[in-house]
C-alpha positions as YAML, in Angstrom:
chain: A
units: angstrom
residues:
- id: 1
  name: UNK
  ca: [-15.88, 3.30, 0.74]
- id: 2
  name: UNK
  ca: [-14.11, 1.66, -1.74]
- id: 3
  name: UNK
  ca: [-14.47, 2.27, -5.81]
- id: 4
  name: UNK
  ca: [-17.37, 2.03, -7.63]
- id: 5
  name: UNK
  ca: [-18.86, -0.40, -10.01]
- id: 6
  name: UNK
  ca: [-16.48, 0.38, -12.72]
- id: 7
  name: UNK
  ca: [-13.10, -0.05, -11.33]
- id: 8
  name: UNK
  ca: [-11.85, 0.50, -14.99]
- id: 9
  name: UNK
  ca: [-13.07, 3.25, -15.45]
- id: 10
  name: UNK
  ca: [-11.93, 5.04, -11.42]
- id: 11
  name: UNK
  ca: [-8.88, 3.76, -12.75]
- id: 12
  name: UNK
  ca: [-8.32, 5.70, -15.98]
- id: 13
  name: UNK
  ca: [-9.82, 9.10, -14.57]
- id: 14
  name: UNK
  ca: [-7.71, 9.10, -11.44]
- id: 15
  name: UNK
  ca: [-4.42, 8.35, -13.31]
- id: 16
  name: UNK
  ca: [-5.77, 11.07, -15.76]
- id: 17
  name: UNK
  ca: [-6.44, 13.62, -13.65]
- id: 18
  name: UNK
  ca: [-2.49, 13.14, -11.91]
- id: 19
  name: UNK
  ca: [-1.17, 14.15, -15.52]
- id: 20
  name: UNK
  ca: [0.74, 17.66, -16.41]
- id: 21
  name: UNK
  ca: [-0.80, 18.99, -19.40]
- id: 22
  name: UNK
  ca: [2.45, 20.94, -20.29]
- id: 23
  name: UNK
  ca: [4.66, 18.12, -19.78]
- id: 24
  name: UNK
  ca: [2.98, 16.43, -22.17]
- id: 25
  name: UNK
  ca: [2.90, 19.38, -24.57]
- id: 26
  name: UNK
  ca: [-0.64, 19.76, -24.92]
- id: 27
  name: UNK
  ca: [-2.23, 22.89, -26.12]
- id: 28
  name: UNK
  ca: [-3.43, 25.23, -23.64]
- id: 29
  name: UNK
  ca: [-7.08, 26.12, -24.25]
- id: 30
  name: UNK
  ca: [-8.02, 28.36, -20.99]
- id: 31
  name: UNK
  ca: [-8.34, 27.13, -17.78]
- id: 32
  name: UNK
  ca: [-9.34, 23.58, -17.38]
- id: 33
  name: UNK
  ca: [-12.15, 22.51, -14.87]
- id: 34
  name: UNK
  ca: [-10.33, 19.49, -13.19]
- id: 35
  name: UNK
  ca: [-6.89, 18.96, -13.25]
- id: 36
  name: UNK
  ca: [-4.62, 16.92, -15.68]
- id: 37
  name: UNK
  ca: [-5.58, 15.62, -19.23]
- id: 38
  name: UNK
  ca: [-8.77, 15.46, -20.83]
- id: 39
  name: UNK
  ca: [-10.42, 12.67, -22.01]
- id: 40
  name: UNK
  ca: [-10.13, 13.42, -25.39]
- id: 41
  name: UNK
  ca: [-6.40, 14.69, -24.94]
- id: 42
  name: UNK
  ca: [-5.13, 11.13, -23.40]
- id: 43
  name: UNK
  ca: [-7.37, 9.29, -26.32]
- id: 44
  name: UNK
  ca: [-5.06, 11.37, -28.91]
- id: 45
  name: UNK
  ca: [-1.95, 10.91, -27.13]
- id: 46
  name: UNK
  ca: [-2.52, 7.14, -26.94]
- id: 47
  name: UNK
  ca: [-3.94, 6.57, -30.69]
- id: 48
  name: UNK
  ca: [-7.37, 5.42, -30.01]
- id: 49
  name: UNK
  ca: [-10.73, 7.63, -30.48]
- id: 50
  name: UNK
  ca: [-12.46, 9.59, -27.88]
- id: 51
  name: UNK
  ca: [-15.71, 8.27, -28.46]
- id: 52
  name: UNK
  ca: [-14.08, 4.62, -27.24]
- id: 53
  name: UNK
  ca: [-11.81, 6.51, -24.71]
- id: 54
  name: UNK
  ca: [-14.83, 7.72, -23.23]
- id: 55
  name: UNK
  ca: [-16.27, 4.25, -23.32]
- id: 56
  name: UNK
  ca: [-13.98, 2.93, -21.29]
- id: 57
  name: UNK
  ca: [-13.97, 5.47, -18.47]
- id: 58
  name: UNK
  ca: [-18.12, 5.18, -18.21]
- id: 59
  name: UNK
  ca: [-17.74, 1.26, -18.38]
- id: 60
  name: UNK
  ca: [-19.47, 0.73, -21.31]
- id: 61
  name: UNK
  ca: [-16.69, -0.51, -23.65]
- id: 62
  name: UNK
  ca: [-15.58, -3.96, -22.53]
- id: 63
  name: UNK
  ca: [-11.79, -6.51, -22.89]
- id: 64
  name: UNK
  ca: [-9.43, -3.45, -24.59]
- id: 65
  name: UNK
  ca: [-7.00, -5.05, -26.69]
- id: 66
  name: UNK
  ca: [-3.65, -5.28, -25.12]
- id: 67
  name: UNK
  ca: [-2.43, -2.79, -28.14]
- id: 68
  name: UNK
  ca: [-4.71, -0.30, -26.54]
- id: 69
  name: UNK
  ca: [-4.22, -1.00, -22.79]
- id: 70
  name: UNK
  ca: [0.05, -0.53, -23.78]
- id: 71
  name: UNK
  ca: [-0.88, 2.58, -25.09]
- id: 72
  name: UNK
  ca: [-2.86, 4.09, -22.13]
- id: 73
  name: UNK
  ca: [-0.06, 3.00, -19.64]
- id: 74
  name: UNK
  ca: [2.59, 4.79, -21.77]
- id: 75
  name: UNK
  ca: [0.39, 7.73, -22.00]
- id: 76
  name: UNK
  ca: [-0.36, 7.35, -18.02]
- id: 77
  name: UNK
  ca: [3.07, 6.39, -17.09]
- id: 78
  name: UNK
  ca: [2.47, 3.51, -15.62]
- id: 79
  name: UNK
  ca: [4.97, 1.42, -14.19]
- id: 80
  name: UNK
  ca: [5.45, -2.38, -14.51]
- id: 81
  name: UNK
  ca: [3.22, -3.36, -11.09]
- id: 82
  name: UNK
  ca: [0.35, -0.34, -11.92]
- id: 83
  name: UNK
  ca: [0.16, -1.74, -16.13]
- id: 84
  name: UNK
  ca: [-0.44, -5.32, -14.59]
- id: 85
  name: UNK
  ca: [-3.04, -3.59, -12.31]
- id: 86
  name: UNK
  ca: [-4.17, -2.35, -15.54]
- id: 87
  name: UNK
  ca: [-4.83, -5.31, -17.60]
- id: 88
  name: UNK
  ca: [-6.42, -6.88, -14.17]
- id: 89
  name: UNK
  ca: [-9.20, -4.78, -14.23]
- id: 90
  name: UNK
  ca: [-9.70, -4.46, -17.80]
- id: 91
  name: UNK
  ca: [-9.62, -8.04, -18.72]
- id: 92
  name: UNK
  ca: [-10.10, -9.90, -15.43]
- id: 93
  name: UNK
  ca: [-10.77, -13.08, -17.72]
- id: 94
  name: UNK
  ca: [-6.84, -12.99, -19.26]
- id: 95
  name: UNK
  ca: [-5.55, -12.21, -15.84]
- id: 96
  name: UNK
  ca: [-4.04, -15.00, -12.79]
- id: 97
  name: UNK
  ca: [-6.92, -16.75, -11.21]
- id: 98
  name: UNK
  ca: [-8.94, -15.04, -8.71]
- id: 99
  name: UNK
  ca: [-7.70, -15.56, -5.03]
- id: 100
  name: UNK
  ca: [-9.75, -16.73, -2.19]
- id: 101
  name: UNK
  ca: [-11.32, -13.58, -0.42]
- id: 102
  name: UNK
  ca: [-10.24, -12.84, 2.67]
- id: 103
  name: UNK
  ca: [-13.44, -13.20, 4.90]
- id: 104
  name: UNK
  ca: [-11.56, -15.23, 7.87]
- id: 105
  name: UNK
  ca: [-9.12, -12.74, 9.66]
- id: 106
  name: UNK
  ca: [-5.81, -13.82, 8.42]
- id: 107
  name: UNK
  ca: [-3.06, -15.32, 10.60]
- id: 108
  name: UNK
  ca: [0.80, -16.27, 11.00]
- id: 109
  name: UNK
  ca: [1.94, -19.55, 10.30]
- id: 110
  name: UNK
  ca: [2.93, -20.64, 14.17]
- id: 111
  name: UNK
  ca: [5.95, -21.84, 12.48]
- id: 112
  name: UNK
  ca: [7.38, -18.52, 11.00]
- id: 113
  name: UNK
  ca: [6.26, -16.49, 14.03]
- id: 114
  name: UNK
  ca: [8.78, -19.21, 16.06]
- id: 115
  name: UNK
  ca: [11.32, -18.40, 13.81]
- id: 116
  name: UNK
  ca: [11.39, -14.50, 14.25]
- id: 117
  name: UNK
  ca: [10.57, -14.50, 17.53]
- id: 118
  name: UNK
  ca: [14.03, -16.26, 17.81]
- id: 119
  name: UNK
  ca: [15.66, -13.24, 15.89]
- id: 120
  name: UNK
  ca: [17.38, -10.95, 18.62]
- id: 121
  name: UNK
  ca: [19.27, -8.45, 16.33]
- id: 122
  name: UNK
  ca: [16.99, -8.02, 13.00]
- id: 123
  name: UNK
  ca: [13.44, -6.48, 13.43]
- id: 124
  name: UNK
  ca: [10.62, -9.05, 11.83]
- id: 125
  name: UNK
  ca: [7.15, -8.21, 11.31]
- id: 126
  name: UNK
  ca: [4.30, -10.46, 9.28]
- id: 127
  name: UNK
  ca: [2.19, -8.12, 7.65]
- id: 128
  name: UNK
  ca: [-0.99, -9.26, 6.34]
- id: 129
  name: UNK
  ca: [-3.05, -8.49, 2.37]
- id: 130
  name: UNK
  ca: [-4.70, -5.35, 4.21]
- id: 131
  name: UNK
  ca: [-1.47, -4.17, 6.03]
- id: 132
  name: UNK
  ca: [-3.09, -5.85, 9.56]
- id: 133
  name: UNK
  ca: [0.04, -6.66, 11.61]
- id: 134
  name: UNK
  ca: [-0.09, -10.64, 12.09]
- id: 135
  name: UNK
  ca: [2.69, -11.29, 14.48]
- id: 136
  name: UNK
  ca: [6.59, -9.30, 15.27]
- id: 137
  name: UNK
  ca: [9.06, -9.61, 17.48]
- id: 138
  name: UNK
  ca: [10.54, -7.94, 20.31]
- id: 139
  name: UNK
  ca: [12.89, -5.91, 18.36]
- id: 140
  name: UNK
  ca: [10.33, -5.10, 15.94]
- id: 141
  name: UNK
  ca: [7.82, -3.78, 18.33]
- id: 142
  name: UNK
  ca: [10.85, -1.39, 20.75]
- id: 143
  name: UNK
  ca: [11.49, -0.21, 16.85]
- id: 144
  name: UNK
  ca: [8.51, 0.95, 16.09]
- id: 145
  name: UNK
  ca: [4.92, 0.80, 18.58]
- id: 146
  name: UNK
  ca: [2.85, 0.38, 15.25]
- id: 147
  name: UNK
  ca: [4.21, -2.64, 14.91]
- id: 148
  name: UNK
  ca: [2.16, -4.26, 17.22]
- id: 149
  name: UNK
  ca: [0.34, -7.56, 16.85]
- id: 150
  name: UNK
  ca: [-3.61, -6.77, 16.55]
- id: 151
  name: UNK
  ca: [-3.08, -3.23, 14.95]
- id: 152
  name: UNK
  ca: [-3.36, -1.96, 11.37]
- id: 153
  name: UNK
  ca: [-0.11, 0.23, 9.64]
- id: 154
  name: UNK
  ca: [-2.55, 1.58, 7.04]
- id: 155
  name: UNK
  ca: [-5.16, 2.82, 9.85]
- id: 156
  name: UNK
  ca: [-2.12, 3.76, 12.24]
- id: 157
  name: UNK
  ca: [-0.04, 5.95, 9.67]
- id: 158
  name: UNK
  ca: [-3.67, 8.41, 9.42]
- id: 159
  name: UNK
  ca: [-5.19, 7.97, 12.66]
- id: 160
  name: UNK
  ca: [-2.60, 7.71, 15.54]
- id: 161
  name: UNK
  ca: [-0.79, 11.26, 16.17]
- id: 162
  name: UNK
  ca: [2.72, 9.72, 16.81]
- id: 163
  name: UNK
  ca: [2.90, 8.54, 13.13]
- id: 164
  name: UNK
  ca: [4.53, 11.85, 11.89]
- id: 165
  name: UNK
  ca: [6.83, 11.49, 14.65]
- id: 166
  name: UNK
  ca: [7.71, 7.82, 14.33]
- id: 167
  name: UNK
  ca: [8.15, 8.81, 10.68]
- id: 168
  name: UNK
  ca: [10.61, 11.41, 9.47]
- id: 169
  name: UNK
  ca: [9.37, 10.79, 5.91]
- id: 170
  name: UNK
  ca: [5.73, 10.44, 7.03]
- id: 171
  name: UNK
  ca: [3.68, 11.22, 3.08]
- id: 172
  name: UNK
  ca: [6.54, 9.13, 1.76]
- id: 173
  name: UNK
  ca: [5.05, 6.08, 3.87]
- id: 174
  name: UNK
  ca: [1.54, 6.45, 3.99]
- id: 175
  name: UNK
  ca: [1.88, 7.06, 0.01]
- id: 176
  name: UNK
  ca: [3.14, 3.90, 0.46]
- id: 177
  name: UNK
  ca: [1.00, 1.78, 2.47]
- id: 178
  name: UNK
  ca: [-1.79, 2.92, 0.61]
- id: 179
  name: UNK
  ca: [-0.43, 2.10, -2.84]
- id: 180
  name: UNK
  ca: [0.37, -1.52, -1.22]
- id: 181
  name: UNK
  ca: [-3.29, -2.51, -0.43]
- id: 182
  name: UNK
  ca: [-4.54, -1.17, -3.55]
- id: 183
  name: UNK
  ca: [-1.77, -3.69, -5.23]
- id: 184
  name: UNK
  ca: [-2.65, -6.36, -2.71]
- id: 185
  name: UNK
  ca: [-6.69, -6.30, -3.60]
- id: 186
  name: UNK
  ca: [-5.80, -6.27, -7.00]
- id: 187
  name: UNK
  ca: [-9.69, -6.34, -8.61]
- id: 188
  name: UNK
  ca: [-11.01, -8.10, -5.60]
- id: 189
  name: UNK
  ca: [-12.17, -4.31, -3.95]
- id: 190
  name: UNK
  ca: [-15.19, -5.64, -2.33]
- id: 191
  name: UNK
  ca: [-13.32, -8.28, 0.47]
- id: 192
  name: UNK
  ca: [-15.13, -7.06, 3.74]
- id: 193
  name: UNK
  ca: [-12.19, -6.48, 5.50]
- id: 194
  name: UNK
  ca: [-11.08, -4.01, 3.50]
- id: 195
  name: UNK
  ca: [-14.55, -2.33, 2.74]
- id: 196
  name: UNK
  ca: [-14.47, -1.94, 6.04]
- id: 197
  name: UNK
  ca: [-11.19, -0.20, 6.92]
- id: 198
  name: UNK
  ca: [-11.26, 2.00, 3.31]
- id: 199
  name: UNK
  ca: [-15.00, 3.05, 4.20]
- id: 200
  name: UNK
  ca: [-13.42, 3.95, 8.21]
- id: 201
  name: UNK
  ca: [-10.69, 5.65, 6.50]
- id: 202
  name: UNK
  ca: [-12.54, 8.01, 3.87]
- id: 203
  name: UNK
  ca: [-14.82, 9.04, 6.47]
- id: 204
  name: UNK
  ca: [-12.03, 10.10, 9.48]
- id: 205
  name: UNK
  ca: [-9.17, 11.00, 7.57]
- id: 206
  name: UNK
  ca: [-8.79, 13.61, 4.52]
- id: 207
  name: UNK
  ca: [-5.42, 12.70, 3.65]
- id: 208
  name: UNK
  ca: [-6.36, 9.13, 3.27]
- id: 209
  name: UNK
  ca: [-9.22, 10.14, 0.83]
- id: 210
  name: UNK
  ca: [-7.10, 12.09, -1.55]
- id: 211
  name: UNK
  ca: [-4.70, 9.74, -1.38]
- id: 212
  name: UNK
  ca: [-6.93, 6.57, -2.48]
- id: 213
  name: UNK
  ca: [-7.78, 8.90, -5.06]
- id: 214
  name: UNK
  ca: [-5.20, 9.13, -7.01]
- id: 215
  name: UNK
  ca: [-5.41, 4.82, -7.48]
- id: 216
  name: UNK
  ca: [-1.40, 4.21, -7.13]
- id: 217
  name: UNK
  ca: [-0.56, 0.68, -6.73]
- id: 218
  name: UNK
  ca: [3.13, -0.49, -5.48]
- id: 219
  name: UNK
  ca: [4.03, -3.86, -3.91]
- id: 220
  name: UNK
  ca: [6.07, -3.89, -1.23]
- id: 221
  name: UNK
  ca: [9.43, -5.28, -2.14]
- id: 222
  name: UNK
  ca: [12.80, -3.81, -0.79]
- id: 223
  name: UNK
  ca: [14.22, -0.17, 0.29]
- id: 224
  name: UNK
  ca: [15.12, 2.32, 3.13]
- id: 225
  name: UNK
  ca: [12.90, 3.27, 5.77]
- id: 226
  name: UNK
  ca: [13.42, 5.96, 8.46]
- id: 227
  name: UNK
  ca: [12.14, 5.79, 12.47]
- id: 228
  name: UNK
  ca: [12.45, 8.41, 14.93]
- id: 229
  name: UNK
  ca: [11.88, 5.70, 18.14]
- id: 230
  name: UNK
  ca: [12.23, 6.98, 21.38]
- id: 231
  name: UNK
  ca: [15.50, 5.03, 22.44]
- id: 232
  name: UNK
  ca: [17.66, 5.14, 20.19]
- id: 233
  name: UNK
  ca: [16.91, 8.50, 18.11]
- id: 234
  name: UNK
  ca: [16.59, 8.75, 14.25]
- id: 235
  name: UNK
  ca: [17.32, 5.42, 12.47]
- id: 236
  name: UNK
  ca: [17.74, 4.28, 8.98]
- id: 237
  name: UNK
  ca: [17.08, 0.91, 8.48]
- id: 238
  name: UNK
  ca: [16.81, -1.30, 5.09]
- id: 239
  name: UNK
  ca: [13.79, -3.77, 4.59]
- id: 240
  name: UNK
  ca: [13.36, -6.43, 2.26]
- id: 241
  name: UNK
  ca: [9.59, -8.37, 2.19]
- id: 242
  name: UNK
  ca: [9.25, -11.88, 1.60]
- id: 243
  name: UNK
  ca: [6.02, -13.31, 0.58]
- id: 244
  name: UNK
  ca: [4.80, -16.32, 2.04]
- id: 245
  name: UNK
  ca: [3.69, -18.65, -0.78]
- id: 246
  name: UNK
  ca: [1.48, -20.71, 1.60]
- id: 247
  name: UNK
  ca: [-0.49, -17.69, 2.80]
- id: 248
  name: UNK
  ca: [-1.68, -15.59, -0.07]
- id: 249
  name: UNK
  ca: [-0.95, -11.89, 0.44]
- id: 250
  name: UNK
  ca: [0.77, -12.00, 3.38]
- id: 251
  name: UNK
  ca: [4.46, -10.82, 3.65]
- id: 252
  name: UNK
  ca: [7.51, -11.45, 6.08]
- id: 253
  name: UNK
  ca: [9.56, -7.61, 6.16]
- id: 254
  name: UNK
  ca: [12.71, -8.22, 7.63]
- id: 255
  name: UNK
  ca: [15.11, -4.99, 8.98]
- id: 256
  name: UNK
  ca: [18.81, -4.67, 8.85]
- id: 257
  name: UNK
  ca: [21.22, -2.08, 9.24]
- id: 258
  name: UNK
  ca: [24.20, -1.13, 7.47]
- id: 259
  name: UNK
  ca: [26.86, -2.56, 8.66]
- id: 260
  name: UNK
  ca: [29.32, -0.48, 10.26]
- id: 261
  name: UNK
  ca: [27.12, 2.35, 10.45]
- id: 262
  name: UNK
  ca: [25.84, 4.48, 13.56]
- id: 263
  name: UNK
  ca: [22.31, 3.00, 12.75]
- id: 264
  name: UNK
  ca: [23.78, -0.65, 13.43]
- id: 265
  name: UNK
  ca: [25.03, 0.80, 16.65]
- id: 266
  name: UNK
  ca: [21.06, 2.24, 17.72]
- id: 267
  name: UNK
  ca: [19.45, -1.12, 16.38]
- id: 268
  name: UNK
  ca: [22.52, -3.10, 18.87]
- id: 269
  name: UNK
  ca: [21.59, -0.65, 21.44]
- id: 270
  name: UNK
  ca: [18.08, -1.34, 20.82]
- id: 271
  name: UNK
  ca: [18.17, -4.48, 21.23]
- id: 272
  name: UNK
  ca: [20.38, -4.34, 24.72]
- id: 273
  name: UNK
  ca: [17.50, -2.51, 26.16]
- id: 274
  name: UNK
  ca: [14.91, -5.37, 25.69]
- id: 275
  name: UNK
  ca: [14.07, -7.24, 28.92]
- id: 276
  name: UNK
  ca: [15.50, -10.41, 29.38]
- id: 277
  name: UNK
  ca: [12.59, -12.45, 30.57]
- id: 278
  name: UNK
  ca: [10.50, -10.26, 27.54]
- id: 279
  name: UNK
  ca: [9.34, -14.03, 25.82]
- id: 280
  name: UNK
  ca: [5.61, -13.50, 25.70]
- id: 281
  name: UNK
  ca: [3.56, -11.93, 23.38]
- id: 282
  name: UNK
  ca: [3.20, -8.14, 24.10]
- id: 283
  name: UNK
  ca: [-0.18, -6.76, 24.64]
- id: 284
  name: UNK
  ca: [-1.73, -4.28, 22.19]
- id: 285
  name: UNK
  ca: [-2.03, -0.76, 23.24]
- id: 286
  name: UNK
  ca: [-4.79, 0.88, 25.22]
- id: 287
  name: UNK
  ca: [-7.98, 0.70, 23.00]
- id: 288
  name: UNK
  ca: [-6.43, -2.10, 20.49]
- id: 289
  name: UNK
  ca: [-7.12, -5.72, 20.77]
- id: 290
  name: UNK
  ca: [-5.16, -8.41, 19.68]
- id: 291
  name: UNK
  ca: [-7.70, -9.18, 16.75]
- id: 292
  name: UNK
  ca: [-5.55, -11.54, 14.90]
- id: 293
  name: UNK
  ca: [-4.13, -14.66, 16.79]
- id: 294
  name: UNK
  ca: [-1.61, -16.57, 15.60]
- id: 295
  name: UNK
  ca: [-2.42, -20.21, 14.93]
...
């Protein structure tokens, strides 16, 4: 299920517990009973006492100074997207307004799904707050199954077999998706939607649990992203994700090759091999409904 009552607090110890003692250059005093830094060793190497270190992590001490919360993201390593995560749950008064929740299933803007679904030579997907696939096009889909309208990438990455096959770089991914819901419910952890898929999650996958564990948070901006499809072979294809500013959360990803490159030959290929008359939505795979319509 998702994180307790003190979100704070999960925070701090799970970032903790990812530290290296020696790189740090911390005394060693024997063996340690859980890994990484001690409470009292990150409340030294960030200048504040242990007493209100400990406060913080039980949920007792409340608004940190922004003096303080600097300090325990140096001492953590945070980077820019994981501090803001920071100050979000530690002073959710200071932070951006609190979103809508999510209780409606989320869909596509009919509009934007029109406009991929013209796109014959760059993959599209709409990906919703949870990582729910919204709507794709052809290309999109004969890339990659997953992307399907009506399935989930977080839930597919852990629970379908192919994923490790699909992708070459598989803990690189689901490292991924799972650090881009955790950035994407920011401090709202109890949305049903996602209660529900974290609680499925945690109780069918171990990976997934130690995973969420370790609290990483990453939006999903821009990179490289490997596929091993069927057709074409192993391709490398660049993404870049555009938000859509009139539907909270949810994120256009668009795919393009290098130009010049073998991998823009596959993705041309690719695309060749697409029926003609292929217009229509495709249908989900065996045992997934199309849960998420577009309007």
């Amino acid at each position: 299920m998702p994180d307790s009552a003190n979100p704070l607090g999960e925070f701090l110890r799970a970032r903790r517990h990812l530290l290296d003692p020696s790189a740090l250059k911390m005394p060693d005093h024997g063996r340690r009973r859980q890994p990484g830094l001690r409470r009292e060793e990150l409340a030294l190497l960030a200048g504040v006492s242990s007493h209100y270190y400990a406060r913080l992590e039980q949920g007792t001490a409340r608004n940190p100074s922004p003096a303080v919360l600097d300090a325990l993201a140096g001492v953590l390593g945070l980077n820019a997207e994981a501090t803001m995560h920071l100050y979000r749950l530690a002073q959710p008064a200071y932070s951006a307004p609190a979103r809508t929740r999510a209780r409606k299933p989320e869909k596509a803007r009919a509009s934007l799904v029109d406009v991929i679904k013209g796109w014959t030579e760059q993959p599209a997907v709409i990906i919703g707050r949870y990582r729910d696939v919204l709507a794709a096009n052809d290309l999109a889909v004969a890339l990659n199954a997953q992307f399907t309208p009506g399935l989930n990438l977080l839930r597919e990455v852990f629970m379908d077999p192919a994923a490790h096959d699909i992708y070459p770089d598989w803990e690189e991914v689901a490292l991924g998706a799972v650090a881009g819901v955790r950035a994407s419910a920011g401090t709202d952890m109890d949305d049903p939607r996602l209660t529900q898929l974290v609680g499925e999650l945690t109780l069918k996958s171990a990976q997934f649990r130690i995973m969420w564990a370790r609290h990483d948070v990453r939006e999903r901006t821009s990179g490289a992203k490997r596929f091993h499809n069927p057709v074409v072979g192993s391709i490398t294809l660049r993404y870049e994700s555009l938000a859509d500013t009139s539907a909270p959360g949810q994120t256009l990803m668009i795919f393009t090759a290098e130009a010049d490159s073998t991998h823009e030959q596959s993705l041309r290929l690719l695309a060749t091999a697409l029926p003609v008359e292929a217009d229509g939505p495709r249908p989900a795979r065996p045992g997934h409904a199309l849960a998420n319509p577009t309007e």
